């Protein structure tokens, strides 16, 4: 279907939270296979910004960003999509654009206001970078382009901890999503992440995922085996789920505890390390005694946690381009390039926690970049 949106943009985000506990919404994917999809992308971003509580003209700004990114795909690229969702750690909206090529041969020129190759006004990527609250872009000539544009209220405090990104998508053609994820930041370098994959798909799987996420948000602080056991008790009257838990440690490493086919990896410039999957079983039915595995996380690495809706073969021979992507562009690349169409899919990525006691550079820690092209 032209301009297909895989999920409706109208309902409020699922799993919102407060007090340092956060949940996630299901993202909306707009497939850019016709120019009419540009208007759908803009309307989807506007609605997501309004649902996120962005004031004043910010919803219209989000619509302009989505329109420009979708229009750029329609004019210049192939097999492209725009993903729209609320930001996970602060009020705002995130717009991700992906395609399979041909890439941008002259990035500096493309980011200049007024530059065009199609005899249009040429607002394009230069305008996107200028009006977005945060902007990042990576392109590979002959390969494809990945763009993340975020909008949040002026003066909003930066989200705590390392950068975090996720995409949660339902089975193609479904409105219900049996996957879900959430994150809880407890301070002192302790971030806990969960990915839930309710068995099967549809409404019953969504009920299982929602049940697990509610139990996680009620008490995400216990040791991981206790937390997984609490989810097991909560899921006893559902069809059950695969659950993966990941906790960043103050020393910079991470602990992983999982049952079912939720996988964790550490991604660095030199490749994918620490590939782990869950113990056999179903949380809520026949869960084994949970075990915790410590994952070494070298500085500069990214931790990835995903359901089996993402093909694990992405780890077999990843390109240097993929290995160097920041979390928002990494999840977009995996969701666009390695998503299995016959299942719900969730992929989550977080930057590594700086080890406690790590030296601070002169002048204090560097602020997060607002422009990253």
mmCIF file of C-alpha atoms in Angstrom:
data_model
loop_
_atom_site.group_PDB
_atom_site.id
_atom_site.type_symbol
_atom_site.label_atom_id
_atom_site.label_comp_id
_atom_site.label_asym_id
_atom_site.label_seq_id
_atom_site.Cartn_x
_atom_site.Cartn_y
_atom_site.Cartn_z
ATOM 1 C CA UNK A 1 0.000 0.000 0.000
ATOM 2 C CA UNK A 2 1.372 3.412 -0.873
ATOM 3 C CA UNK A 3 2.517 5.343 2.158
ATOM 4 C CA UNK A 4 1.686 2.482 4.490
ATOM 5 C CA UNK A 5 1.824 3.257 8.199
ATOM 6 C CA UNK A 6 2.504 0.020 10.025
ATOM 7 C CA UNK A 7 0.867 1.215 13.246
ATOM 8 C CA UNK A 8 -1.716 3.905 13.912
ATOM 9 C CA UNK A 9 -0.297 7.134 15.270
ATOM 10 C CA UNK A 10 -3.369 8.163 17.241
ATOM 11 C CA UNK A 11 -3.261 6.207 20.544
ATOM 12 C CA UNK A 12 -1.246 7.530 23.448
ATOM 13 C CA UNK A 13 2.183 5.941 24.025
ATOM 14 C CA UNK A 14 2.106 2.647 25.851
ATOM 15 C CA UNK A 15 4.142 2.343 29.009
ATOM 16 C CA UNK A 16 4.764 5.931 29.971
ATOM 17 C CA UNK A 17 6.206 6.402 33.423
ATOM 18 C CA UNK A 18 7.585 8.909 35.873
ATOM 19 C CA UNK A 19 9.977 9.276 38.736
ATOM 20 C CA UNK A 20 12.973 7.949 36.787
ATOM 21 C CA UNK A 21 11.031 5.032 35.276
ATOM 22 C CA UNK A 22 10.256 5.142 31.624
ATOM 23 C CA UNK A 23 8.340 2.993 29.176
ATOM 24 C CA UNK A 24 8.079 2.910 25.428
ATOM 25 C CA UNK A 25 5.557 3.428 22.691
ATOM 26 C CA UNK A 26 5.188 1.349 19.584
ATOM 27 C CA UNK A 27 6.801 3.278 16.714
ATOM 28 C CA UNK A 28 4.962 4.182 13.534
ATOM 29 C CA UNK A 29 6.656 3.265 10.289
ATOM 30 C CA UNK A 30 5.777 5.170 7.121
ATOM 31 C CA UNK A 31 7.070 3.422 4.037
ATOM 32 C CA UNK A 32 8.145 6.036 1.472
ATOM 33 C CA UNK A 33 7.155 4.264 -1.730
ATOM 34 C CA UNK A 34 5.249 7.169 -3.291
ATOM 35 C CA UNK A 35 5.353 10.949 -2.929
ATOM 36 C CA UNK A 36 1.935 10.918 -1.234
ATOM 37 C CA UNK A 37 3.654 9.249 1.733
ATOM 38 C CA UNK A 38 5.374 12.585 2.478
ATOM 39 C CA UNK A 39 2.080 14.022 3.745
ATOM 40 C CA UNK A 40 1.416 10.920 5.857
ATOM 41 C CA UNK A 41 4.874 11.214 7.455
ATOM 42 C CA UNK A 42 4.243 14.878 8.304
ATOM 43 C CA UNK A 43 0.811 14.167 9.822
ATOM 44 C CA UNK A 44 2.215 11.258 11.839
ATOM 45 C CA UNK A 45 5.032 13.394 13.291
ATOM 46 C CA UNK A 46 2.658 16.245 14.122
ATOM 47 C CA UNK A 47 0.318 13.903 15.974
ATOM 48 C CA UNK A 48 3.192 12.226 17.862
ATOM 49 C CA UNK A 49 4.523 15.629 18.953
ATOM 50 C CA UNK A 50 1.064 16.680 20.175
ATOM 51 C CA UNK A 51 0.643 13.397 22.068
ATOM 52 C CA UNK A 52 4.053 13.996 23.682
ATOM 53 C CA UNK A 53 2.871 17.349 25.019
ATOM 54 C CA UNK A 54 5.189 19.549 22.956
ATOM 55 C CA UNK A 55 3.918 23.148 23.211
ATOM 56 C CA UNK A 56 3.317 25.924 20.722
ATOM 57 C CA UNK A 57 4.726 25.521 17.244
ATOM 58 C CA UNK A 58 6.835 22.440 18.064
ATOM 59 C CA UNK A 59 4.345 19.907 16.613
ATOM 60 C CA UNK A 60 4.447 21.830 13.346
ATOM 61 C CA UNK A 61 8.235 21.829 13.485
ATOM 62 C CA UNK A 62 8.180 18.033 13.856
ATOM 63 C CA UNK A 63 5.855 17.825 10.849
ATOM 64 C CA UNK A 64 8.253 19.925 8.769
ATOM 65 C CA UNK A 65 11.180 17.693 9.736
ATOM 66 C CA UNK A 66 9.298 14.523 8.794
ATOM 67 C CA UNK A 67 8.123 16.089 5.544
ATOM 68 C CA UNK A 68 11.625 17.137 4.533
ATOM 69 C CA UNK A 69 13.151 13.748 5.386
ATOM 70 C CA UNK A 70 10.400 11.823 3.586
ATOM 71 C CA UNK A 71 10.593 14.145 0.593
ATOM 72 C CA UNK A 72 14.348 13.648 0.396
ATOM 73 C CA UNK A 73 13.833 9.865 0.267
ATOM 74 C CA UNK A 74 11.090 10.160 -2.363
ATOM 75 C CA UNK A 75 13.265 12.342 -4.593
ATOM 76 C CA UNK A 76 16.684 10.780 -4.208
ATOM 77 C CA UNK A 77 16.627 7.305 -2.625
ATOM 78 C CA UNK A 78 15.111 3.855 -2.841
ATOM 79 C CA UNK A 79 13.450 1.470 -0.362
ATOM 80 C CA UNK A 80 13.142 4.158 2.280
ATOM 81 C CA UNK A 81 11.126 4.479 5.473
ATOM 82 C CA UNK A 82 10.465 7.092 8.130
ATOM 83 C CA UNK A 83 9.965 5.939 11.733
ATOM 84 C CA UNK A 84 8.191 8.278 14.169
ATOM 85 C CA UNK A 85 7.936 7.830 17.934
ATOM 86 C CA UNK A 86 8.011 9.694 21.253
ATOM 87 C CA UNK A 87 11.440 10.159 22.773
ATOM 88 C CA UNK A 88 12.135 7.569 25.479
ATOM 89 C CA UNK A 89 13.787 9.708 28.169
ATOM 90 C CA UNK A 90 12.208 13.151 27.887
ATOM 91 C CA UNK A 91 9.108 14.745 26.347
ATOM 92 C CA UNK A 92 9.653 15.033 22.628
ATOM 93 C CA UNK A 93 9.509 13.244 19.333
ATOM 94 C CA UNK A 94 12.100 11.342 17.295
ATOM 95 C CA UNK A 95 12.037 10.988 13.508
ATOM 96 C CA UNK A 96 14.320 8.390 11.911
ATOM 97 C CA UNK A 97 14.818 8.168 8.146
ATOM 98 C CA UNK A 98 16.458 5.184 6.443
ATOM 99 C CA UNK A 99 17.024 4.088 2.871
ATOM 100 C CA UNK A 100 19.106 1.671 0.806
ATOM 101 C CA UNK A 101 20.941 4.120 -1.378
ATOM 102 C CA UNK A 102 22.502 5.558 -3.348
ATOM 103 C CA UNK A 103 23.878 7.596 -0.450
ATOM 104 C CA UNK A 104 24.970 11.221 -0.444
ATOM 105 C CA UNK A 105 28.163 11.791 -2.473
ATOM 106 C CA UNK A 106 28.781 15.361 -1.220
ATOM 107 C CA UNK A 107 27.511 15.602 2.340
ATOM 108 C CA UNK A 108 28.838 19.109 2.997
ATOM 109 C CA UNK A 109 26.952 20.463 0.010
ATOM 110 C CA UNK A 110 23.779 18.544 0.867
ATOM 111 C CA UNK A 111 23.726 20.119 4.342
ATOM 112 C CA UNK A 112 23.884 23.644 2.929
ATOM 113 C CA UNK A 113 20.601 25.569 2.863
ATOM 114 C CA UNK A 114 19.501 26.182 -0.714
ATOM 115 C CA UNK A 115 21.482 23.297 -2.247
ATOM 116 C CA UNK A 116 19.460 21.121 -4.620
ATOM 117 C CA UNK A 117 19.947 18.607 -7.425
ATOM 118 C CA UNK A 118 16.271 18.452 -8.440
ATOM 119 C CA UNK A 119 15.438 22.106 -9.272
ATOM 120 C CA UNK A 120 13.363 22.531 -6.086
ATOM 121 C CA UNK A 121 13.654 25.169 -3.358
ATOM 122 C CA UNK A 122 16.451 23.166 -1.777
ATOM 123 C CA UNK A 123 15.486 23.572 1.883
ATOM 124 C CA UNK A 124 16.048 19.853 2.553
ATOM 125 C CA UNK A 125 18.735 18.560 4.891
ATOM 126 C CA UNK A 126 20.170 21.969 5.675
ATOM 127 C CA UNK A 127 16.830 23.063 7.084
ATOM 128 C CA UNK A 128 16.438 19.781 8.982
ATOM 129 C CA UNK A 129 19.793 20.240 10.695
ATOM 130 C CA UNK A 130 18.997 23.864 11.517
ATOM 131 C CA UNK A 131 15.551 23.395 13.076
ATOM 132 C CA UNK A 132 15.974 20.020 14.833
ATOM 133 C CA UNK A 133 16.821 20.042 18.540
ATOM 134 C CA UNK A 134 19.279 17.210 17.850
ATOM 135 C CA UNK A 135 20.422 15.929 14.481
ATOM 136 C CA UNK A 136 22.671 13.084 13.370
ATOM 137 C CA UNK A 137 23.368 11.675 9.929
ATOM 138 C CA UNK A 138 25.519 8.927 8.465
ATOM 139 C CA UNK A 139 25.742 8.112 4.778
ATOM 140 C CA UNK A 140 27.598 5.557 2.723
ATOM 141 C CA UNK A 141 27.989 6.365 -0.991
ATOM 142 C CA UNK A 142 26.505 3.473 -2.921
ATOM 143 C CA UNK A 143 24.936 2.118 0.274
ATOM 144 C CA UNK A 144 22.376 4.281 2.023
ATOM 145 C CA UNK A 145 21.659 7.095 4.474
ATOM 146 C CA UNK A 146 20.474 7.131 8.095
ATOM 147 C CA UNK A 147 19.162 10.295 9.751
ATOM 148 C CA UNK A 148 17.834 11.034 13.226
ATOM 149 C CA UNK A 149 16.065 14.319 13.976
ATOM 150 C CA UNK A 150 14.737 14.962 17.484
ATOM 151 C CA UNK A 151 12.500 17.746 18.767
ATOM 152 C CA UNK A 152 12.024 18.624 22.432
ATOM 153 C CA UNK A 153 10.936 21.692 24.346
ATOM 154 C CA UNK A 154 13.513 24.490 24.701
ATOM 155 C CA UNK A 155 15.172 24.414 28.091
ATOM 156 C CA UNK A 156 14.220 20.800 28.765
ATOM 157 C CA UNK A 157 16.857 19.102 30.950
ATOM 158 C CA UNK A 158 19.020 16.570 29.117
ATOM 159 C CA UNK A 159 18.012 12.940 29.657
ATOM 160 C CA UNK A 160 20.047 11.101 32.305
ATOM 161 C CA UNK A 161 22.795 8.628 31.522
ATOM 162 C CA UNK A 162 24.224 7.471 28.201
ATOM 163 C CA UNK A 163 22.324 7.911 24.940
ATOM 164 C CA UNK A 164 19.436 5.486 24.544
ATOM 165 C CA UNK A 165 17.449 4.512 21.454
ATOM 166 C CA UNK A 166 14.881 1.866 20.573
ATOM 167 C CA UNK A 167 12.375 0.844 17.930
ATOM 168 C CA UNK A 168 9.380 -1.387 18.658
ATOM 169 C CA UNK A 169 7.359 -2.486 15.612
ATOM 170 C CA UNK A 170 4.374 -4.814 15.186
ATOM 171 C CA UNK A 171 4.026 -7.589 12.655
ATOM 172 C CA UNK A 172 3.267 -6.083 9.236
ATOM 173 C CA UNK A 173 -0.470 -5.481 8.978
ATOM 174 C CA UNK A 174 -1.128 -5.817 12.735
ATOM 175 C CA UNK A 175 -2.286 -3.037 15.052
ATOM 176 C CA UNK A 176 -1.415 -4.902 18.261
ATOM 177 C CA UNK A 177 2.235 -5.441 19.165
ATOM 178 C CA UNK A 178 3.389 -8.334 21.337
ATOM 179 C CA UNK A 179 6.824 -6.794 21.910
ATOM 180 C CA UNK A 180 7.691 -4.077 24.374
ATOM 181 C CA UNK A 181 10.576 -2.488 26.223
ATOM 182 C CA UNK A 182 11.251 -0.147 29.123
ATOM 183 C CA UNK A 183 14.171 1.460 30.932
ATOM 184 C CA UNK A 184 14.677 2.574 34.531
ATOM 185 C CA UNK A 185 17.495 4.881 35.643
ATOM 186 C CA UNK A 186 18.227 4.565 39.359
ATOM 187 C CA UNK A 187 21.231 6.898 39.483
ATOM 188 C CA UNK A 188 24.820 6.020 40.411
ATOM 189 C CA UNK A 189 25.321 4.528 36.942
ATOM 190 C CA UNK A 190 22.573 1.898 37.350
ATOM 191 C CA UNK A 191 20.388 1.704 34.257
ATOM 192 C CA UNK A 192 18.116 -1.322 33.855
ATOM 193 C CA UNK A 193 16.651 -2.263 30.475
ATOM 194 C CA UNK A 194 14.037 -4.840 29.580
ATOM 195 C CA UNK A 195 12.845 -6.248 26.248
ATOM 196 C CA UNK A 196 9.706 -8.406 26.325
ATOM 197 C CA UNK A 197 8.434 -10.630 23.514
ATOM 198 C CA UNK A 198 4.956 -12.035 24.231
ATOM 199 C CA UNK A 199 4.536 -15.465 22.655
ATOM 200 C CA UNK A 200 3.045 -15.223 19.192
ATOM 201 C CA UNK A 201 1.553 -11.911 18.101
ATOM 202 C CA UNK A 202 -1.706 -10.008 18.249
ATOM 203 C CA UNK A 203 -3.799 -8.947 21.247
ATOM 204 C CA UNK A 204 -2.920 -11.879 23.543
ATOM 205 C CA UNK A 205 0.804 -11.320 22.996
ATOM 206 C CA UNK A 206 0.344 -7.587 23.601
ATOM 207 C CA UNK A 207 -1.453 -8.348 26.878
ATOM 208 C CA UNK A 208 1.516 -10.457 28.021
ATOM 209 C CA UNK A 209 3.996 -7.735 27.069
ATOM 210 C CA UNK A 210 1.982 -5.041 28.847
ATOM 211 C CA UNK A 211 1.691 -7.196 31.969
ATOM 212 C CA UNK A 212 5.443 -7.704 32.089
ATOM 213 C CA UNK A 213 6.167 -4.001 31.554
ATOM 214 C CA UNK A 214 3.788 -2.976 34.335
ATOM 215 C CA UNK A 215 5.509 -5.396 36.715
ATOM 216 C CA UNK A 216 8.917 -4.059 35.670
ATOM 217 C CA UNK A 217 7.903 -0.441 36.255
ATOM 218 C CA UNK A 218 6.519 -1.206 39.694
ATOM 219 C CA UNK A 219 9.914 -2.365 40.993
ATOM 220 C CA UNK A 220 12.885 -2.362 38.575
ATOM 221 C CA UNK A 221 15.562 -2.144 41.305
ATOM 222 C CA UNK A 222 15.973 -5.722 42.685
ATOM 223 C CA UNK A 223 18.809 -8.023 41.590
ATOM 224 C CA UNK A 224 18.082 -9.310 38.091
ATOM 225 C CA UNK A 225 17.135 -12.889 39.107
ATOM 226 C CA UNK A 226 14.597 -11.503 41.603
ATOM 227 C CA UNK A 227 13.270 -9.083 39.006
ATOM 228 C CA UNK A 228 12.855 -11.843 36.426
ATOM 229 C CA UNK A 229 11.090 -14.011 39.025
ATOM 230 C CA UNK A 230 8.677 -11.130 39.725
ATOM 231 C CA UNK A 231 7.882 -10.905 36.010
ATOM 232 C CA UNK A 232 7.381 -14.678 35.967
ATOM 233 C CA UNK A 233 4.750 -14.416 38.717
ATOM 234 C CA UNK A 234 3.023 -11.527 36.951
ATOM 235 C CA UNK A 235 2.843 -13.440 33.660
ATOM 236 C CA UNK A 236 1.336 -16.679 35.057
ATOM 237 C CA UNK A 237 -2.154 -15.851 33.799
ATOM 238 C CA UNK A 238 -0.992 -14.824 30.313
ATOM 239 C CA UNK A 239 0.408 -16.797 27.410
ATOM 240 C CA UNK A 240 3.925 -15.989 28.679
ATOM 241 C CA UNK A 241 6.875 -14.222 27.129
ATOM 242 C CA UNK A 242 10.561 -14.185 26.397
ATOM 243 C CA UNK A 243 12.228 -11.563 28.595
ATOM 244 C CA UNK A 244 15.703 -10.066 28.439
ATOM 245 C CA UNK A 245 17.118 -7.879 31.218
ATOM 246 C CA UNK A 246 20.276 -5.793 30.985
ATOM 247 C CA UNK A 247 21.717 -3.668 33.790
ATOM 248 C CA UNK A 248 24.565 -1.207 33.388
ATOM 249 C CA UNK A 249 27.028 -1.394 36.269
ATOM 250 C CA UNK A 250 28.877 1.534 37.894
ATOM 251 C CA UNK A 251 32.170 -0.127 36.883
ATOM 252 C CA UNK A 252 31.254 0.226 33.190
ATOM 253 C CA UNK A 253 30.319 -3.422 32.481
ATOM 254 C CA UNK A 254 26.796 -4.883 32.295
ATOM 255 C CA UNK A 255 24.830 -7.808 33.723
ATOM 256 C CA UNK A 256 22.523 -9.829 31.465
ATOM 257 C CA UNK A 257 19.707 -12.124 32.624
ATOM 258 C CA UNK A 258 17.315 -13.566 30.071
ATOM 259 C CA UNK A 259 14.893 -16.408 29.390
ATOM 260 C CA UNK A 260 13.750 -17.053 25.850
ATOM 261 C CA UNK A 261 14.993 -15.734 22.557
ATOM 262 C CA UNK A 262 16.014 -12.191 23.506
ATOM 263 C CA UNK A 263 19.624 -11.527 22.521
ATOM 264 C CA UNK A 264 22.269 -9.156 23.850
ATOM 265 C CA UNK A 265 25.429 -7.964 22.124
ATOM 266 C CA UNK A 266 28.228 -5.491 22.690
ATOM 267 C CA UNK A 267 29.079 -3.502 19.565
ATOM 268 C CA UNK A 268 32.426 -1.759 19.153
ATOM 269 C CA UNK A 269 34.472 -0.359 16.305
ATOM 270 C CA UNK A 270 36.334 -3.663 16.043
ATOM 271 C CA UNK A 271 33.243 -5.886 15.810
ATOM 272 C CA UNK A 272 30.422 -7.530 17.773
ATOM 273 C CA UNK A 273 31.354 -9.187 21.062
ATOM 274 C CA UNK A 274 29.601 -10.952 23.909
ATOM 275 C CA UNK A 275 26.775 -12.471 21.876
ATOM 276 C CA UNK A 276 24.361 -13.910 24.432
ATOM 277 C CA UNK A 277 20.827 -15.266 24.315
ATOM 278 C CA UNK A 278 18.390 -16.322 27.002
ATOM 279 C CA UNK A 279 18.078 -19.617 28.814
ATOM 280 C CA UNK A 280 15.500 -21.992 27.311
ATOM 281 C CA UNK A 281 12.024 -21.531 28.726
ATOM 282 C CA UNK A 282 9.016 -19.207 28.880
ATOM 283 C CA UNK A 283 8.591 -16.547 31.565
ATOM 284 C CA UNK A 284 5.195 -17.153 33.122
ATOM 285 C CA UNK A 285 5.157 -20.884 32.349
ATOM 286 C CA UNK A 286 8.313 -22.979 32.610
ATOM 287 C CA UNK A 287 11.047 -20.568 33.625
ATOM 288 C CA UNK A 288 14.346 -22.097 34.776
ATOM 289 C CA UNK A 289 16.288 -20.700 37.701
ATOM 290 C CA UNK A 290 17.572 -17.354 36.334
ATOM 291 C CA UNK A 291 21.300 -16.940 35.818
ATOM 292 C CA UNK A 292 23.217 -13.690 35.457
ATOM 293 C CA UNK A 293 26.050 -13.286 33.009
ATOM 294 C CA UNK A 294 28.464 -10.380 33.297
ATOM 295 C CA UNK A 295 29.227 -8.730 29.953
ATOM 296 C CA UNK A 296 32.490 -6.788 29.526
ATOM 297 C CA UNK A 297 31.804 -3.406 27.936
ATOM 298 C CA UNK A 298 34.932 -1.621 26.660
ATOM 299 C CA UNK A 299 34.778 2.199 26.610
ATOM 300 C CA UNK A 300 33.008 3.551 23.550
ATOM 301 C CA UNK A 301 30.920 0.408 23.036
ATOM 302 C CA UNK A 302 27.173 0.173 22.488
ATOM 303 C CA UNK A 303 24.969 -2.459 24.145
ATOM 304 C CA UNK A 304 22.193 -3.920 21.986
ATOM 305 C CA UNK A 305 19.200 -5.939 23.227
ATOM 306 C CA UNK A 306 16.642 -7.262 20.723
ATOM 307 C CA UNK A 307 13.805 -9.712 20.251
ATOM 308 C CA UNK A 308 13.822 -12.454 17.630
ATOM 309 C CA UNK A 309 11.952 -10.143 15.259
ATOM 310 C CA UNK A 310 15.453 -8.876 14.403
ATOM 311 C CA UNK A 311 17.468 -11.455 12.462
ATOM 312 C CA UNK A 312 20.537 -12.305 14.598
ATOM 313 C CA UNK A 313 22.597 -12.822 11.448
ATOM 314 C CA UNK A 314 23.310 -9.094 11.496
ATOM 315 C CA UNK A 315 26.153 -9.953 13.892
ATOM 316 C CA UNK A 316 27.866 -12.402 11.515
ATOM 317 C CA UNK A 317 29.745 -9.958 9.298
ATOM 318 C CA UNK A 318 28.691 -6.389 10.154
ATOM 319 C CA UNK A 319 30.177 -3.603 8.071
ATOM 320 C CA UNK A 320 32.477 -1.015 9.661
ATOM 321 C CA UNK A 321 29.775 1.524 8.744
ATOM 322 C CA UNK A 322 27.202 -0.257 10.931
ATOM 323 C CA UNK A 323 29.640 -0.763 13.821
ATOM 324 C CA UNK A 324 30.319 2.977 14.045
ATOM 325 C CA UNK A 325 26.685 4.097 14.202
ATOM 326 C CA UNK A 326 25.427 5.943 17.313
ATOM 327 C CA UNK A 327 22.491 4.262 19.117
ATOM 328 C CA UNK A 328 19.599 6.021 17.290
ATOM 329 C CA UNK A 329 21.016 5.248 13.857
ATOM 330 C CA UNK A 330 22.051 1.737 14.870
ATOM 331 C CA UNK A 331 18.511 0.746 15.872
ATOM 332 C CA UNK A 332 17.157 2.323 12.685
ATOM 333 C CA UNK A 333 19.641 0.364 10.575
ATOM 334 C CA UNK A 334 18.822 -2.948 12.275
ATOM 335 C CA UNK A 335 15.061 -2.395 12.111
ATOM 336 C CA UNK A 336 15.210 -1.421 8.444
ATOM 337 C CA UNK A 337 17.751 -3.936 7.242
ATOM 338 C CA UNK A 338 17.312 -7.007 9.471
ATOM 339 C CA UNK A 339 13.691 -7.013 10.554
ATOM 340 C CA UNK A 340 11.788 -10.268 10.123
ATOM 341 C CA UNK A 341 8.449 -9.402 8.568
ATOM 342 C CA UNK A 342 6.542 -12.310 10.128
ATOM 343 C CA UNK A 343 6.945 -11.211 13.753
ATOM 344 C CA UNK A 344 6.873 -8.219 16.052
ATOM 345 C CA UNK A 345 10.321 -6.700 16.431
ATOM 346 C CA UNK A 346 12.090 -4.650 19.093
ATOM 347 C CA UNK A 347 15.680 -3.429 19.131
ATOM 348 C CA UNK A 348 17.184 -1.308 21.894
ATOM 349 C CA UNK A 349 20.659 0.242 22.102
ATOM 350 C CA UNK A 350 22.382 2.195 24.840
ATOM 351 C CA UNK A 351 25.779 3.749 25.128
ATOM 352 C CA UNK A 352 28.157 2.316 27.703
ATOM 353 C CA UNK A 353 28.196 3.681 31.235
ATOM 354 C CA UNK A 354 31.387 5.591 32.101
ATOM 355 C CA UNK A 355 33.170 3.611 34.860
ATOM 356 C CA UNK A 356 32.961 5.066 38.354
ATOM 357 C CA UNK A 357 36.100 7.025 39.142
ATOM 358 C CA UNK A 358 37.049 7.476 35.482
ATOM 359 C CA UNK A 359 39.200 10.582 34.989
ATOM 360 C CA UNK A 360 37.298 13.700 33.929
ATOM 361 C CA UNK A 361 39.003 15.724 31.191
ATOM 362 C CA UNK A 362 40.161 19.266 31.986
ATOM 363 C CA UNK A 363 37.180 21.617 32.031
ATOM 364 C CA UNK A 364 34.734 18.879 32.975
ATOM 365 C CA UNK A 365 32.928 16.310 30.870
ATOM 366 C CA UNK A 366 32.177 17.279 27.297
ATOM 367 C CA UNK A 367 28.507 18.053 26.592
ATOM 368 C CA UNK A 368 26.579 15.813 24.241
ATOM 369 C CA UNK A 369 26.811 17.089 20.654
ATOM 370 C CA UNK A 370 23.661 18.755 19.307
ATOM 371 C CA UNK A 371 24.796 18.482 15.703
ATOM 372 C CA UNK A 372 26.448 15.342 14.432
ATOM 373 C CA UNK A 373 26.756 14.911 10.711
#
